[in-house]
XYZ file of C-alpha atoms in Angstrom:
352
model
C 16.581 19.457 -9.602
C 19.293 17.997 -7.493
C 18.918 14.522 -8.924
C 20.068 15.887 -12.340
C 23.124 17.673 -10.928
C 26.649 16.193 -10.676
C 25.505 13.077 -12.633
C 29.078 12.256 -13.563
C 30.208 12.409 -9.896
C 27.275 10.159 -8.835
C 28.452 7.574 -11.361
C 32.026 7.741 -10.060
C 30.843 7.324 -6.569
C 29.787 3.807 -7.354
C 33.468 2.979 -7.775
C 35.203 5.561 -5.719
C 33.944 5.650 -2.156
C 36.168 8.519 -1.310
C 33.890 10.683 -3.483
C 30.749 9.754 -1.582
C 31.023 12.763 0.801
C 31.030 15.099 -2.279
C 28.090 13.282 -3.850
C 25.978 13.267 -0.679
C 25.314 16.987 -1.117
C 22.980 16.228 -4.057
C 20.712 13.700 -2.308
C 20.533 15.730 0.797
C 19.521 18.802 -1.213
C 16.923 16.609 -3.033
C 15.452 15.572 0.303
C 15.033 19.084 1.371
C 13.773 20.121 -2.043
C 11.034 17.621 -2.030
C 10.131 18.314 1.576
C 10.061 22.033 1.307
C 9.322 22.369 -2.356
C 11.972 25.040 -2.745
C 14.971 25.439 -5.044
C 18.282 23.702 -4.255
C 19.837 26.912 -3.364
C 17.175 27.767 -0.831
C 17.208 24.179 0.511
C 20.947 24.267 1.321
C 20.405 26.046 4.664
C 21.551 23.141 6.758
C 20.031 21.406 9.727
C 18.038 23.033 12.462
C 19.077 22.921 16.081
C 15.960 20.799 16.695
C 17.209 18.294 14.129
C 20.624 18.127 15.746
C 19.157 17.661 19.173
C 16.752 14.967 17.965
C 19.644 13.048 16.215
C 21.805 13.148 19.390
C 18.898 12.053 21.714
C 17.628 9.385 19.240
C 21.068 7.790 18.903
C 21.393 7.490 22.670
C 17.945 5.895 22.987
C 18.343 3.617 20.074
C 21.264 1.968 21.668
C 19.006 1.019 24.654
C 15.804 0.299 22.881
C 16.552 -1.001 19.357
C 15.736 -4.615 18.693
C 14.234 -4.999 22.122
C 11.118 -6.628 20.716
C 13.369 -9.533 19.660
C 14.701 -10.159 23.079
C 11.700 -11.561 24.876
C 11.327 -9.964 28.249
C 12.017 -6.323 28.898
C 11.642 -4.099 31.972
C 9.853 -0.812 31.736
C 8.868 1.436 34.603
C 9.119 -1.379 37.070
C 7.075 -3.972 35.139
C 8.032 -6.808 32.740
C 6.795 -6.965 29.189
C 7.303 -9.134 26.088
C 6.523 -8.274 22.472
C 3.036 -9.539 21.569
C 3.646 -12.413 19.041
C 0.106 -12.466 17.851
C 0.370 -8.953 16.385
C 0.543 -8.096 12.715
C 1.367 -4.563 11.661
C 0.554 -2.968 8.223
C 1.617 0.400 7.012
C -1.178 2.277 5.149
C -0.203 5.143 2.927
C -2.017 7.790 0.863
C 0.383 9.124 -1.800
C 0.327 12.759 -3.009
C -0.292 11.710 -6.605
C -3.319 11.145 -8.807
C -4.279 8.302 -11.201
C -3.106 4.685 -11.011
C 0.455 4.034 -9.798
C 3.215 3.787 -12.391
C 6.868 2.963 -12.016
C 8.914 6.217 -12.269
C 11.812 6.559 -14.681
C 14.044 7.850 -11.938
C 14.193 6.761 -8.298
C 13.715 10.216 -6.861
C 10.149 10.932 -7.883
C 8.023 8.322 -6.079
C 5.701 10.796 -4.543
C 5.249 11.907 -0.869
C 3.197 9.808 1.506
C 0.879 12.493 2.759
C -1.212 10.073 4.889
C 0.476 7.439 7.052
C -1.212 5.073 9.425
C -0.219 1.771 11.091
C -3.011 -0.825 11.313
C -2.159 -3.159 14.223
C -4.104 -6.362 14.271
C -4.111 -8.394 17.539
C -5.101 -11.889 16.491
C -5.318 -13.012 20.077
C -7.748 -10.327 21.267
C -9.352 -9.901 17.860
C -8.721 -6.177 18.191
C -7.687 -3.513 15.742
C -5.572 -0.450 16.759
C -4.668 2.413 14.469
C -1.714 4.767 14.918
C -1.481 7.943 12.728
C 1.891 9.434 11.788
C 2.317 13.166 10.958
C 3.808 13.439 7.508
C 6.229 16.019 8.812
C 7.781 13.684 11.414
C 11.504 14.007 11.410
C 13.319 10.663 11.336
C 16.079 8.903 9.561
C 15.462 8.106 5.859
C 17.602 6.530 3.121
C 18.579 8.752 0.122
C 19.177 6.988 -3.243
C 20.193 8.485 -6.611
C 18.374 8.104 -9.853
C 19.976 4.770 -10.492
C 18.647 3.399 -7.230
C 22.052 3.372 -5.489
C 21.916 4.224 -1.702
C 23.710 7.544 -1.148
C 23.520 7.662 2.636
C 21.038 8.460 5.442
C 19.674 11.843 6.402
C 17.160 13.177 8.869
C 14.159 14.488 7.052
C 10.297 14.554 6.931
C 9.166 10.887 6.880
C 6.800 11.606 3.983
C 9.817 12.139 1.709
C 11.042 8.591 2.145
C 8.468 7.218 -0.337
C 9.770 9.777 -2.919
C 13.086 8.023 -2.923
C 12.090 5.066 -4.971
C 10.190 3.775 -8.033
C 6.722 4.877 -6.790
C 5.851 1.281 -6.491
C 7.247 -1.479 -4.209
C 10.735 -0.050 -3.654
C 9.247 3.150 -2.444
C 6.794 1.323 -0.120
C 9.502 -0.981 1.177
C 11.688 2.063 1.984
C 8.872 3.946 3.720
C 8.122 0.775 5.822
C 11.816 0.688 6.806
C 11.635 4.388 7.923
C 8.477 3.733 9.953
C 9.962 0.611 11.587
C 13.056 2.663 12.590
C 10.811 5.417 14.068
C 9.064 2.794 16.175
C 12.339 1.364 17.463
C 12.466 -1.307 14.870
C 9.159 -3.063 15.386
C 8.441 -5.436 12.508
C 6.110 -4.303 9.744
C 4.074 -7.163 8.309
C 3.146 -5.503 5.064
C 2.209 -2.194 3.401
C -0.703 -0.767 1.360
C -0.448 2.423 -0.548
C -2.873 4.168 -2.923
C -2.900 7.497 -4.655
C -5.026 10.058 -2.667
C -7.657 10.366 -5.364
C -8.560 6.639 -4.856
C -9.877 7.567 -1.425
C -13.003 8.902 -2.980
C -13.692 5.605 -4.577
C -13.093 3.777 -1.318
C -15.550 6.236 0.397
C -18.267 5.535 -2.183
C -17.649 1.790 -2.057
C -19.078 1.669 1.498
C -21.837 4.240 0.710
C -20.096 7.346 2.141
C -18.446 8.039 5.498
C -20.294 10.178 7.968
C -18.207 12.930 9.735
C -18.797 16.052 11.775
C -16.923 18.575 9.687
C -13.939 19.968 11.643
C -13.206 23.048 9.543
C -14.566 25.027 6.588
C -13.507 23.557 3.236
C -14.425 24.965 -0.116
C -13.434 23.584 -3.465
C -15.595 25.224 -6.273
C -14.084 23.125 -9.014
C -15.333 20.051 -7.422
C -18.583 21.527 -6.121
C -17.545 21.081 -2.493
C -18.556 23.413 0.320
C -18.250 21.979 3.769
C -19.043 24.034 6.944
C -17.376 23.351 10.345
C -19.868 21.630 12.763
C -22.291 20.229 10.245
C -22.685 16.459 10.135
C -22.584 14.985 6.580
C -22.232 11.750 4.803
C -19.262 12.529 2.457
C -19.650 12.132 -1.200
C -16.563 11.060 -3.289
C -15.471 14.643 -4.110
C -16.094 15.785 -0.563
C -14.027 12.798 0.707
C -11.195 13.765 -1.639
C -11.130 17.343 -0.444
C -11.639 16.425 3.308
C -8.551 14.127 3.175
C -6.295 16.004 0.919
C -6.853 19.782 1.235
C -4.850 22.011 3.489
C -3.926 25.656 3.721
C -0.221 25.786 2.833
C -0.020 29.339 4.170
C -1.249 28.208 7.715
C 1.463 26.935 10.114
C 1.021 23.214 10.984
C -1.856 22.675 8.624
C -0.589 19.136 8.115
C -1.639 18.441 11.739
C -5.161 19.862 11.108
C -5.444 17.599 8.098
C -4.283 14.658 9.997
C -7.073 15.167 12.418
C -9.507 14.894 9.419
C -7.803 11.782 8.223
C -8.017 10.135 11.516
C -11.715 11.089 11.791
C -12.288 9.613 8.241
C -10.413 6.421 8.983
C -12.426 5.975 12.230
C -15.719 6.533 10.457
C -14.701 4.292 7.505
C -13.823 1.418 9.777
C -17.200 1.634 11.561
C -18.988 1.893 8.220
C -17.028 -1.068 6.745
C -18.055 -3.178 9.751
C -21.797 -2.393 9.096
C -21.514 -2.900 5.359
C -19.730 -6.290 5.617
C -21.916 -7.603 8.433
C -24.839 -7.659 6.105
C -23.012 -9.269 3.163
C -19.410 -10.516 3.420
C -19.269 -10.820 -0.381
C -19.237 -7.023 -0.475
C -15.529 -7.130 0.382
C -14.729 -8.124 -3.132
C -16.658 -5.210 -4.459
C -14.828 -2.810 -2.142
C -11.452 -4.347 -3.303
C -12.480 -4.067 -6.988
C -13.175 -0.340 -6.626
C -9.610 0.452 -5.659
C -7.511 -2.474 -6.864
C -5.984 -0.669 -9.732
C -4.807 2.125 -7.426
C -3.114 -0.220 -4.890
C 0.529 -1.059 -4.375
C 0.756 -3.715 -1.722
C 2.495 -6.798 -0.601
C -0.457 -7.881 1.448
C -3.619 -9.757 0.489
C -5.817 -6.660 0.664
C -9.056 -8.472 -0.049
C -8.493 -10.948 2.820
C -7.389 -8.116 5.041
C -10.773 -6.277 4.517
C -12.580 -9.529 5.179
C -10.505 -10.359 8.268
C -11.353 -6.952 9.771
C -15.055 -7.957 10.018
C -14.112 -10.274 12.856
C -12.009 -7.644 14.735
C -13.369 -5.191 17.280
C -12.542 -1.550 16.874
C -13.204 1.456 19.192
C -12.409 5.057 18.718
C -10.121 4.933 21.833
C -7.771 2.675 19.916
C -7.009 5.440 17.395
C -3.658 6.690 18.534
C -1.440 9.530 17.286
C 2.460 9.676 17.473
C 2.986 12.302 20.135
C 5.047 15.337 19.518
C 5.394 18.944 18.431
C 5.605 20.875 15.217
C 8.217 23.591 14.949
C 9.359 25.781 12.100
C 12.761 24.686 10.953
C 15.195 26.689 8.853
C 13.371 25.874 5.744
C 10.174 23.941 6.459
C 7.896 22.624 9.195
C 9.432 19.812 11.335
C 7.413 17.498 13.673
C 9.570 15.994 16.433
C 8.138 13.015 18.321
C 8.094 13.046 22.096
C 10.352 9.910 22.398
C 9.326 9.051 25.916
C 5.584 9.336 25.084
C 6.145 7.451 21.826
C 7.886 4.612 23.739
C 4.967 4.534 26.176
C 2.668 4.216 23.142
C 4.773 1.339 21.721
C 4.610 -0.576 25.069
C 0.860 -0.072 25.221
C 0.002 -1.252 21.731
C 2.718 -3.730 20.875
C 3.664 -5.360 24.105
C 1.897 -7.366 26.824
C 2.630 -7.330 30.568
C 3.898 -10.624 31.977
């Protein structure tokens, strides 16, 4: 793996900045290796034209839009807006690992964030909005070496940012930074991550989430066979497969899975509201069912309880708009920056 290569040079880079350019080859190869799951030699193909175009366009827009939320009033399409100060935003992540989270020995094996959502709580309107983020979204991420030393910034799939860290709070904090950058530096109030196999426990804690199956899914080892079009209340194993499975041989299967994840989150929030309305104490039981799987800097129990007082409708489930293309080595999702900015204004700002 790239993180084991040129270890001597990586150490020297701590003291000799002139060697940083040489060393940057290893972290960059590591990013592409994690994202594409290929060998370092295969991953060294360079950036795609889409990546270069995105970087140039994003840099130009960033100068106009970065930090705007801090400046009070902004003008957009002939109207005046200000950032909604009553909003709190939490990054929710499902990590492509199983078991309880443990600190990694090296800082390049934190696990990919295969599910990423922003939960936006408007305390003024008592409304919840959710924004899904495609795991393959290309954006700026920070690469670090095995010692935790920053080695530079690269454009890569956003899901790989969590991998650069300890698999715990450092990984989550880095992922939150990447998401904030993607959303033109909006503030992230906190993060909650859990390994993907904990989702089946979360599903069972509310008595199962009902969905209309979007595509055939079969997992004989778990006794799962779901048919497209049927309406089912997911069991734990079914929820696990519904949220995690995808056909790696199918182009853009990550987007198909994201549609299922969005559907599950929508159903879970509605079921949670029903469960907690009958007995608010059940929030503690839901928390206990997944607490050992959580990595968070938020009060997750109070967050669950607070959601009972918030309204949520399916039309407040948003998706980062964009398009998936095949890059030189792996699939790349590029946000439609104008449509994304429209979404940011709609969710995070208020007209004045």
